[in-house]
mmCIF file of C-alpha atoms in Angstrom:
data_model
loop_
_atom_site.group_PDB
_atom_site.id
_atom_site.type_symbol
_atom_site.label_atom_id
_atom_site.label_comp_id
_atom_site.label_asym_id
_atom_site.label_seq_id
_atom_site.Cartn_x
_atom_site.Cartn_y
_atom_site.Cartn_z
ATOM 1 C CA UNK A 154 136.597 70.841 88.397
ATOM 2 C CA UNK A 155 133.800 72.878 89.953
ATOM 3 C CA UNK A 156 134.600 76.196 91.519
ATOM 4 C CA UNK A 157 134.082 76.468 95.272
ATOM 5 C CA UNK A 158 131.249 78.517 96.704
ATOM 6 C CA UNK A 159 128.609 78.788 93.999
ATOM 7 C CA UNK A 160 127.350 82.389 93.770
ATOM 8 C CA UNK A 161 123.843 83.282 94.872
ATOM 9 C CA UNK A 162 121.397 85.154 92.707
ATOM 10 C CA UNK A 163 118.848 87.442 94.321
ATOM 11 C CA UNK A 164 115.257 86.935 93.238
ATOM 12 C CA UNK A 165 111.697 88.020 93.856
ATOM 13 C CA UNK A 166 108.658 85.882 94.551
ATOM 14 C CA UNK A 167 106.205 85.561 91.670
ATOM 15 C CA UNK A 168 103.486 86.835 94.015
ATOM 16 C CA UNK A 169 104.949 90.331 93.595
ATOM 17 C CA UNK A 170 102.808 90.715 90.477
ATOM 18 C CA UNK A 171 99.582 89.399 92.005
ATOM 19 C CA UNK A 172 99.526 90.039 95.771
ATOM 20 C CA UNK A 173 99.179 93.125 97.948
ATOM 21 C CA UNK A 174 98.252 95.647 95.287
ATOM 22 C CA UNK A 175 97.162 98.788 97.106
ATOM 23 C CA UNK A 176 94.052 100.616 95.921
ATOM 24 C CA UNK A 177 94.338 104.034 97.561
ATOM 25 C CA UNK A 178 90.851 105.235 96.645
ATOM 26 C CA UNK A 179 89.257 102.348 98.533
ATOM 27 C CA UNK A 180 91.969 101.932 101.187
ATOM 28 C CA UNK A 181 92.389 98.265 100.330
ATOM 29 C CA UNK A 182 95.149 95.774 99.559
ATOM 30 C CA UNK A 183 94.001 93.210 97.010
ATOM 31 C CA UNK A 184 95.120 90.033 95.310
ATOM 32 C CA UNK A 185 94.630 90.382 91.565
ATOM 33 C CA UNK A 186 94.565 87.679 88.905
ATOM 34 C CA UNK A 187 91.797 89.026 86.689
ATOM 35 C CA UNK A 188 88.298 90.441 86.568
ATOM 36 C CA UNK A 189 86.358 87.420 87.772
ATOM 37 C CA UNK A 190 88.704 86.703 90.670
ATOM 38 C CA UNK A 191 88.557 90.366 91.760
ATOM 39 C CA UNK A 192 84.741 90.354 91.703
ATOM 40 C CA UNK A 193 84.557 87.050 93.541
ATOM 41 C CA UNK A 194 87.023 87.915 96.286
ATOM 42 C CA UNK A 195 86.418 91.646 96.778
ATOM 43 C CA UNK A 196 83.046 92.544 95.224
ATOM 44 C CA UNK A 197 81.166 93.141 98.499
ATOM 45 C CA UNK A 198 83.934 95.074 100.245
ATOM 46 C CA UNK A 199 84.581 97.201 97.159
ATOM 47 C CA UNK A 200 80.900 98.124 96.947
ATOM 48 C CA UNK A 201 80.869 98.969 100.652
ATOM 49 C CA UNK A 202 83.767 101.381 100.041
ATOM 50 C CA UNK A 203 82.232 103.202 97.104
ATOM 51 C CA UNK A 204 83.007 101.122 94.004
ATOM 52 C CA UNK A 205 79.392 101.131 92.859
ATOM 53 C CA UNK A 206 79.139 101.590 89.105
ATOM 54 C CA UNK A 207 80.447 99.688 86.111
ATOM 55 C CA UNK A 208 82.663 102.679 85.321
ATOM 56 C CA UNK A 209 84.113 102.586 88.848
ATOM 57 C CA UNK A 210 85.000 98.922 88.433
ATOM 58 C CA UNK A 211 86.461 99.398 84.945
ATOM 59 C CA UNK A 212 88.661 102.204 86.246
ATOM 60 C CA UNK A 213 89.839 99.965 89.094
ATOM 61 C CA UNK A 214 90.616 97.140 86.659
ATOM 62 C CA UNK A 215 92.652 99.484 84.469
ATOM 63 C CA UNK A 216 94.631 100.758 87.483
ATOM 64 C CA UNK A 217 95.381 97.235 88.705
ATOM 65 C CA UNK A 218 96.443 96.042 85.245
ATOM 66 C CA UNK A 219 98.720 99.084 84.932
ATOM 67 C CA UNK A 220 100.269 98.359 88.342
ATOM 68 C CA UNK A 221 100.856 94.689 87.470
ATOM 69 C CA UNK A 222 102.624 95.732 84.275
ATOM 70 C CA UNK A 223 104.701 98.285 86.207
ATOM 71 C CA UNK A 224 105.794 95.591 88.640
ATOM 72 C CA UNK A 225 106.764 93.221 85.830
ATOM 73 C CA UNK A 226 109.038 95.865 84.308
ATOM 74 C CA UNK A 227 110.322 97.211 87.605
ATOM 75 C CA UNK A 228 113.736 95.531 87.759
ATOM 76 C CA UNK A 229 114.812 96.395 84.227
ATOM 77 C CA UNK A 230 113.468 99.945 84.385
ATOM 78 C CA UNK A 231 115.146 100.552 87.740
ATOM 79 C CA UNK A 232 118.496 99.383 86.321
ATOM 80 C CA UNK A 233 118.015 101.694 83.342
ATOM 81 C CA UNK A 234 117.208 104.660 85.591
ATOM 82 C CA UNK A 235 120.281 103.947 87.718
ATOM 83 C CA UNK A 236 122.518 103.881 84.628
ATOM 84 C CA UNK A 237 121.040 107.150 83.317
ATOM 85 C CA UNK A 238 121.460 108.889 86.682
ATOM 86 C CA UNK A 239 125.061 107.664 86.960
ATOM 87 C CA UNK A 240 125.901 109.084 83.530
ATOM 88 C CA UNK A 241 123.919 112.339 83.631
ATOM 89 C CA UNK A 242 123.369 113.558 87.174
ATOM 90 C CA UNK A 243 125.667 116.068 88.878
ATOM 91 C CA UNK A 244 125.256 115.983 92.678
ATOM 92 C CA UNK A 245 124.935 119.142 94.737
ATOM 93 C CA UNK A 246 126.650 117.431 97.683
ATOM 94 C CA UNK A 247 129.296 114.979 96.433
ATOM 95 C CA UNK A 248 130.361 114.435 100.058
ATOM 96 C CA UNK A 249 127.132 112.496 100.670
ATOM 97 C CA UNK A 250 128.382 109.826 98.238
ATOM 98 C CA UNK A 251 131.654 109.265 100.098
ATOM 99 C CA UNK A 252 132.053 105.890 101.850
ATOM 100 C CA UNK A 253 130.244 105.915 105.183
ATOM 101 C CA UNK A 254 132.284 107.666 107.879
ATOM 102 C CA UNK A 255 131.736 107.314 111.613
ATOM 103 C CA UNK A 256 131.501 111.098 111.848
ATOM 104 C CA UNK A 257 128.096 111.200 110.124
ATOM 105 C CA UNK A 258 126.617 108.811 112.686
ATOM 106 C CA UNK A 259 125.257 109.880 116.059
ATOM 107 C CA UNK A 260 127.706 108.961 118.857
ATOM 108 C CA UNK A 261 124.918 107.001 120.617
ATOM 109 C CA UNK A 262 124.371 104.907 117.496
ATOM 110 C CA UNK A 263 128.057 104.094 117.136
ATOM 111 C CA UNK A 264 128.309 103.171 120.813
ATOM 112 C CA UNK A 265 125.227 100.955 120.624
ATOM 113 C CA UNK A 266 126.510 99.116 117.555
ATOM 114 C CA UNK A 267 129.951 98.710 119.136
ATOM 115 C CA UNK A 268 128.381 97.266 122.275
ATOM 116 C CA UNK A 269 126.183 94.897 120.232
ATOM 117 C CA UNK A 270 129.242 93.508 118.437
ATOM 118 C CA UNK A 271 131.224 92.973 121.649
ATOM 119 C CA UNK A 272 131.725 89.419 122.996
ATOM 120 C CA UNK A 273 129.776 90.012 126.231
ATOM 121 C CA UNK A 274 126.811 91.833 124.699
ATOM 122 C CA UNK A 275 123.333 90.652 125.628
ATOM 123 C CA UNK A 276 119.778 91.836 125.093
ATOM 124 C CA UNK A 277 119.415 93.328 128.547
ATOM 125 C CA UNK A 278 122.497 95.471 128.120
ATOM 126 C CA UNK A 279 121.389 96.600 124.666
ATOM 127 C CA UNK A 280 117.929 97.628 125.854
ATOM 128 C CA UNK A 281 119.531 100.003 128.339
ATOM 129 C CA UNK A 282 120.984 101.899 125.369
ATOM 130 C CA UNK A 283 117.681 102.163 123.434
ATOM 131 C CA UNK A 284 114.404 103.937 124.003
ATOM 132 C CA UNK A 285 111.754 101.218 124.235
ATOM 133 C CA UNK A 286 108.593 102.555 122.621
ATOM 134 C CA UNK A 287 106.678 99.307 123.130
ATOM 135 C CA UNK A 288 108.010 96.243 124.895
ATOM 136 C CA UNK A 289 105.031 94.195 123.713
ATOM 137 C CA UNK A 290 105.343 95.261 120.068
ATOM 138 C CA UNK A 291 109.166 95.279 120.222
ATOM 139 C CA UNK A 292 109.498 98.798 118.821
ATOM 140 C CA UNK A 293 112.593 100.841 119.718
ATOM 141 C CA UNK A 294 114.186 104.191 118.929
ATOM 142 C CA UNK A 295 117.711 105.602 118.949
ATOM 143 C CA UNK A 296 119.664 108.434 117.278
ATOM 144 C CA UNK A 297 121.194 107.346 113.953
ATOM 145 C CA UNK A 298 122.587 110.348 112.016
ATOM 146 C CA UNK A 299 124.004 113.706 113.035
ATOM 147 C CA UNK A 300 121.966 116.815 112.290
ATOM 148 C CA UNK A 301 124.667 117.954 109.865
ATOM 149 C CA UNK A 302 124.433 114.763 107.814
ATOM 150 C CA UNK A 303 120.621 114.889 107.774
ATOM 151 C CA UNK A 304 120.877 118.434 106.388
ATOM 152 C CA UNK A 305 123.417 117.436 103.744
ATOM 153 C CA UNK A 306 121.361 114.438 102.629
ATOM 154 C CA UNK A 307 118.209 116.564 102.435
ATOM 155 C CA UNK A 308 120.032 119.154 100.332
ATOM 156 C CA UNK A 309 121.141 116.433 97.939
ATOM 157 C CA UNK A 310 117.695 114.827 97.767
ATOM 158 C CA UNK A 311 116.062 118.199 97.108
ATOM 159 C CA UNK A 312 118.546 118.866 94.321
ATOM 160 C CA UNK A 313 117.790 115.503 92.732
ATOM 161 C CA UNK A 314 114.049 116.050 93.119
ATOM 162 C CA UNK A 315 114.329 119.281 91.111
ATOM 163 C CA UNK A 316 116.193 117.558 88.266
ATOM 164 C CA UNK A 317 114.347 116.276 85.215
ATOM 165 C CA UNK A 318 115.798 112.777 85.613
ATOM 166 C CA UNK A 319 113.293 109.924 86.106
ATOM 167 C CA UNK A 320 112.441 108.880 89.670
ATOM 168 C CA UNK A 321 111.340 105.433 90.753
ATOM 169 C CA UNK A 322 108.943 104.736 93.574
ATOM 170 C CA UNK A 323 109.197 101.981 96.174
ATOM 171 C CA UNK A 324 105.594 100.764 96.116
ATOM 172 C CA UNK A 325 101.990 101.817 95.543
ATOM 173 C CA UNK A 326 101.568 103.144 99.075
ATOM 174 C CA UNK A 327 103.156 106.509 98.220
ATOM 175 C CA UNK A 328 102.696 108.988 95.397
ATOM 176 C CA UNK A 329 98.926 109.343 95.705
ATOM 177 C CA UNK A 330 98.858 113.094 96.225
ATOM 178 C CA UNK A 331 97.869 113.916 92.679
ATOM 179 C CA UNK A 332 99.748 114.500 89.426
ATOM 180 C CA UNK A 333 102.183 116.943 91.036
ATOM 181 C CA UNK A 334 103.369 114.455 93.656
ATOM 182 C CA UNK A 335 107.046 113.581 93.130
ATOM 183 C CA UNK A 336 108.058 109.979 92.823
ATOM 184 C CA UNK A 337 110.072 108.934 95.842
ATOM 185 C CA UNK A 338 113.815 108.367 95.707
ATOM 186 C CA UNK A 339 115.184 104.826 95.621
ATOM 187 C CA UNK A 340 118.691 105.076 97.036
ATOM 188 C CA UNK A 341 120.203 102.343 94.882
ATOM 189 C CA UNK A 342 119.151 104.289 91.765
ATOM 190 C CA UNK A 343 120.788 107.437 93.111
ATOM 191 C CA UNK A 344 124.018 105.519 93.789
ATOM 192 C CA UNK A 345 123.811 105.618 97.595
ATOM 193 C CA UNK A 346 123.427 101.901 98.284
ATOM 194 C CA UNK A 347 127.102 101.005 98.075
ATOM 195 C CA UNK A 348 128.638 103.945 99.992
ATOM 196 C CA UNK A 349 125.875 104.495 102.581
ATOM 197 C CA UNK A 350 123.221 101.822 103.067
ATOM 198 C CA UNK A 351 125.248 98.614 102.663
ATOM 199 C CA UNK A 352 127.903 99.569 105.258
ATOM 200 C CA UNK A 353 125.149 100.876 107.549
ATOM 201 C CA UNK A 354 123.497 97.449 107.393
ATOM 202 C CA UNK A 355 126.638 95.333 107.596
ATOM 203 C CA UNK A 356 128.694 97.237 110.160
ATOM 204 C CA UNK A 357 126.115 98.795 112.440
ATOM 205 C CA UNK A 358 122.585 97.442 112.064
ATOM 206 C CA UNK A 359 123.336 93.733 111.827
ATOM 207 C CA UNK A 360 124.968 93.279 115.266
ATOM 208 C CA UNK A 361 122.220 95.365 116.843
ATOM 209 C CA UNK A 362 119.397 93.479 115.096
ATOM 210 C CA UNK A 363 121.020 90.139 115.949
ATOM 211 C CA UNK A 364 120.318 90.818 119.628
ATOM 212 C CA UNK A 365 116.933 92.481 119.204
ATOM 213 C CA UNK A 366 115.344 90.147 116.666
ATOM 214 C CA UNK A 367 117.281 86.867 116.371
ATOM 215 C CA UNK A 368 114.269 84.846 115.182
ATOM 216 C CA UNK A 369 113.689 87.301 112.319
ATOM 217 C CA UNK A 370 117.172 86.835 110.875
ATOM 218 C CA UNK A 371 118.736 89.820 112.615
ATOM 219 C CA UNK A 372 122.175 88.179 112.496
ATOM 220 C CA UNK A 373 121.762 87.076 108.887
ATOM 221 C CA UNK A 374 120.705 90.252 107.078
ATOM 222 C CA UNK A 375 122.093 90.010 103.553
ATOM 223 C CA UNK A 376 120.132 92.565 101.517
ATOM 224 C CA UNK A 377 117.952 95.626 101.841
ATOM 225 C CA UNK A 378 115.735 98.074 99.992
ATOM 226 C CA UNK A 379 116.216 101.708 100.963
ATOM 227 C CA UNK A 380 114.162 104.709 99.887
ATOM 228 C CA UNK A 381 113.274 108.205 100.997
ATOM 229 C CA UNK A 382 109.634 109.277 101.292
ATOM 230 C CA UNK A 383 108.467 112.869 101.376
ATOM 231 C CA UNK A 384 105.242 114.183 102.883
ATOM 232 C CA UNK A 385 104.153 117.722 101.995
ATOM 233 C CA UNK A 386 101.023 119.774 101.309
ATOM 234 C CA UNK A 387 99.700 119.037 97.835
ATOM 235 C CA UNK A 388 101.619 115.759 97.735
ATOM 236 C CA UNK A 389 101.536 112.692 99.989
ATOM 237 C CA UNK A 390 100.278 113.756 103.430
ATOM 238 C CA UNK A 391 99.668 110.399 105.102
ATOM 239 C CA UNK A 392 100.186 106.670 104.648
ATOM 240 C CA UNK A 393 97.538 103.978 105.040
ATOM 241 C CA UNK A 394 98.010 101.052 107.398
ATOM 242 C CA UNK A 395 100.264 98.349 105.947
ATOM 243 C CA UNK A 396 103.140 96.032 106.715
ATOM 244 C CA UNK A 397 106.558 95.964 105.060
ATOM 245 C CA UNK A 398 108.053 93.452 102.646
ATOM 246 C CA UNK A 399 110.963 92.949 105.006
ATOM 247 C CA UNK A 400 111.994 91.020 108.073
ATOM 248 C CA UNK A 401 112.967 94.232 109.889
ATOM 249 C CA UNK A 402 112.658 97.962 109.253
ATOM 250 C CA UNK A 403 114.615 101.095 110.142
ATOM 251 C CA UNK A 404 112.735 104.409 109.697
ATOM 252 C CA UNK A 405 114.831 107.565 110.207
ATOM 253 C CA UNK A 406 113.311 111.067 110.280
ATOM 254 C CA UNK A 407 115.597 113.345 108.241
ATOM 255 C CA UNK A 408 113.547 116.583 108.598
ATOM 256 C CA UNK A 409 112.525 119.242 107.641
ATOM 257 C CA UNK A 410 110.273 121.399 109.859
ATOM 258 C CA UNK A 411 106.844 119.792 110.221
ATOM 259 C CA UNK A 412 103.925 119.160 112.525
ATOM 260 C CA UNK A 413 101.773 116.032 112.710
ATOM 261 C CA UNK A 414 102.527 112.945 110.653
ATOM 262 C CA UNK A 415 103.063 110.616 113.626
ATOM 263 C CA UNK A 416 103.620 106.934 112.991
ATOM 264 C CA UNK A 417 101.003 104.619 114.420
ATOM 265 C CA UNK A 418 101.425 100.913 115.088
ATOM 266 C CA UNK A 419 98.854 98.153 115.432
ATOM 267 C CA UNK A 420 99.448 94.478 115.995
ATOM 268 C CA UNK A 421 101.392 91.944 113.985
ATOM 269 C CA UNK A 422 99.847 91.358 110.564
ATOM 270 C CA UNK A 423 98.960 87.716 111.271
ATOM 271 C CA UNK A 424 97.312 88.488 114.615
ATOM 272 C CA UNK A 425 93.546 88.998 115.036
ATOM 273 C CA UNK A 426 92.072 92.399 115.968
ATOM 274 C CA UNK A 427 95.260 94.040 114.761
ATOM 275 C CA UNK A 428 94.173 97.680 115.116
ATOM 276 C CA UNK A 429 92.131 97.583 118.314
ATOM 277 C CA UNK A 430 94.953 99.278 120.223
ATOM 278 C CA UNK A 431 97.414 101.512 118.423
ATOM 279 C CA UNK A 432 100.658 103.091 119.547
ATOM 280 C CA UNK A 433 101.474 106.577 118.219
ATOM 281 C CA UNK A 434 105.086 107.684 117.877
ATOM 282 C CA UNK A 435 106.208 111.232 117.060
ATOM 283 C CA UNK A 436 109.171 111.637 114.726
ATOM 284 C CA UNK A 437 112.433 113.106 116.032
ATOM 285 C CA UNK A 438 114.855 114.367 113.385
ATOM 286 C CA UNK A 439 117.985 112.204 113.177
ATOM 287 C CA UNK A 440 116.439 109.385 115.200
ATOM 288 C CA UNK A 441 115.456 105.994 113.837
ATOM 289 C CA UNK A 442 112.600 103.691 114.775
ATOM 290 C CA UNK A 443 113.283 99.950 114.667
ATOM 291 C CA UNK A 444 110.447 97.478 114.226
ATOM 292 C CA UNK A 445 109.561 94.126 112.720
ATOM 293 C CA UNK A 446 108.498 94.326 109.081
ATOM 294 C CA UNK A 447 105.261 92.520 109.835
ATOM 295 C CA UNK A 448 104.168 95.123 112.369
ATOM 296 C CA UNK A 449 101.121 96.907 110.999
ATOM 297 C CA UNK A 450 101.750 100.643 110.813
ATOM 298 C CA UNK A 451 100.877 103.840 108.979
ATOM 299 C CA UNK A 452 101.378 107.600 109.110
ATOM 300 C CA UNK A 453 98.865 110.127 110.436
ATOM 301 C CA UNK A 454 98.129 113.178 108.252
ATOM 302 C CA UNK A 455 100.829 115.822 108.106
ATOM 303 C CA UNK A 456 99.783 119.072 109.793
ATOM 304 C CA UNK A 457 102.206 121.508 108.164
ATOM 305 C CA UNK A 458 105.665 121.697 106.654
ATOM 306 C CA UNK A 459 107.608 118.887 104.978
ATOM 307 C CA UNK A 460 108.640 115.559 106.456
ATOM 308 C CA UNK A 461 111.332 113.424 104.790
ATOM 309 C CA UNK A 462 112.088 109.923 106.067
ATOM 310 C CA UNK A 463 114.719 107.372 105.142
ATOM 311 C CA UNK A 464 113.208 103.876 105.247
ATOM 312 C CA UNK A 465 115.417 100.782 105.069
ATOM 313 C CA UNK A 466 113.764 97.402 104.622
ATOM 314 C CA UNK A 467 116.206 94.842 106.025
ATOM 315 C CA UNK A 468 116.007 91.327 104.641
ATOM 316 C CA UNK A 469 117.418 87.907 105.563
ATOM 317 C CA UNK A 470 117.206 85.386 102.726
ATOM 318 C CA UNK A 471 117.520 82.441 105.127
ATOM 319 C CA UNK A 472 114.198 83.515 106.652
ATOM 320 C CA UNK A 473 112.281 84.573 103.557
ATOM 321 C CA UNK A 474 113.484 81.673 101.415
ATOM 322 C CA UNK A 475 111.309 79.473 103.645
ATOM 323 C CA UNK A 476 108.183 81.655 103.559
ATOM 324 C CA UNK A 477 107.403 84.754 101.509
ATOM 325 C CA UNK A 478 106.115 87.436 103.916
ATOM 326 C CA UNK A 479 103.748 88.830 101.305
ATOM 327 C CA UNK A 480 101.886 85.688 100.175
ATOM 328 C CA UNK A 481 102.690 83.532 103.240
ATOM 329 C CA UNK A 482 103.693 80.618 100.999
ATOM 330 C CA UNK A 483 107.066 79.125 100.027
ATOM 331 C CA UNK A 484 108.365 81.586 97.409
ATOM 332 C CA UNK A 485 108.121 80.867 93.712
ATOM 333 C CA UNK A 486 111.439 82.388 92.653
ATOM 334 C CA UNK A 487 111.816 84.708 89.664
ATOM 335 C CA UNK A 488 115.228 86.141 88.732
ATOM 336 C CA UNK A 489 115.530 89.874 89.330
ATOM 337 C CA UNK A 490 117.981 92.766 89.223
ATOM 338 C CA UNK A 491 120.232 93.745 92.138
ATOM 339 C CA UNK A 492 118.964 92.531 95.504
ATOM 340 C CA UNK A 493 115.572 91.700 94.001
ATOM 341 C CA UNK A 494 113.144 91.200 96.867
ATOM 342 C CA UNK A 495 115.744 89.525 99.044
ATOM 343 C CA UNK A 496 115.174 85.886 98.094
ATOM 344 C CA UNK A 497 118.138 83.852 96.880
ATOM 345 C CA UNK A 498 118.854 80.786 94.835
ATOM 346 C CA UNK A 499 122.139 78.978 94.409
ATOM 347 C CA UNK A 500 123.650 79.312 90.964
ATOM 348 C CA UNK A 501 124.890 76.029 89.427
ATOM 349 C CA UNK A 502 128.642 75.650 89.859
ATOM 350 C CA UNK A 503 130.823 76.551 86.923
ATOM 351 C CA UNK A 504 133.042 73.879 85.413
ATOM 352 C CA UNK A 505 136.631 74.281 84.263
ATOM 353 C CA UNK A 506 136.389 72.782 80.803
ATOM 354 C CA UNK A 507 140.177 72.364 80.664
ATOM 355 C CA UNK A 508 139.979 69.595 83.260
ATOM 356 C CA UNK A 509 137.524 67.672 81.054
ATOM 357 C CA UNK A 510 139.831 67.346 78.032
#
């Protein structure tokens, strides 16, 4: 007899290895399936942005081929890094790895989540508890973590950064500040998904997002990808305009002391004239910005100091299983490690062989 409730396996879309490859030097996202396709689809725009010689194009080809290979190996290499960190790394702040406690959350955040989960909650009541940065773009802000927790997390991240253990990076948008730029920290590799990010999503963000963004799967969030990005002189100082591989995004400023580096927002990625009018938002330490993943955004150049941000891509498989947000087609599913890219497939039910004899 078949077991009830066949398990789901998280997957990625096959387009992950061909779509939205970011070429920092030319400020361009490209689709890449080989030399001829790249020339056909992007030859004129590449030339207009400085890719003029045969050597320029060969260098670009080599970079894209290297990035495709990196993406193909990403799941297995990430799992290997996580295992190595778990066996070798000694945290500076073990308290950061404790199961999420209400005390590390800003009182306003706890109250807002509690209201959102209450039987009589509605959107109007929730909006009174948030700072609306743009009603049209549906971008909001609220305190998330206490200053003490931000400091503790930064201390731990700095300690890990100084270790000689390997660091993953979330995507090709970061780590373009030169050979000295550190790879950014993926929280699941550091072991912070289970104690910190998963309960943050399930207990606090989901009821809030269910009211704010119901049509984007706010009530059905079932996976995430969380990482910390660092901006500093001599490393990454800014971030080009892009949209996220997520239904919804939380971006929390952790610190440290910095000037500049404001977020800017354009239109939705499928809308025309997406950057004709931009909204600029200054970071406030401990506060999080909520927006739709498809909202075009970037980061202005850092003026001075260091800025660390926790970014959580929130995903709802019921939404993305219908349409991949990166290729805008029904996903072609490929098995992956962990949460993959948030797509799911039903595993075939297991059979109790004893009942067949």
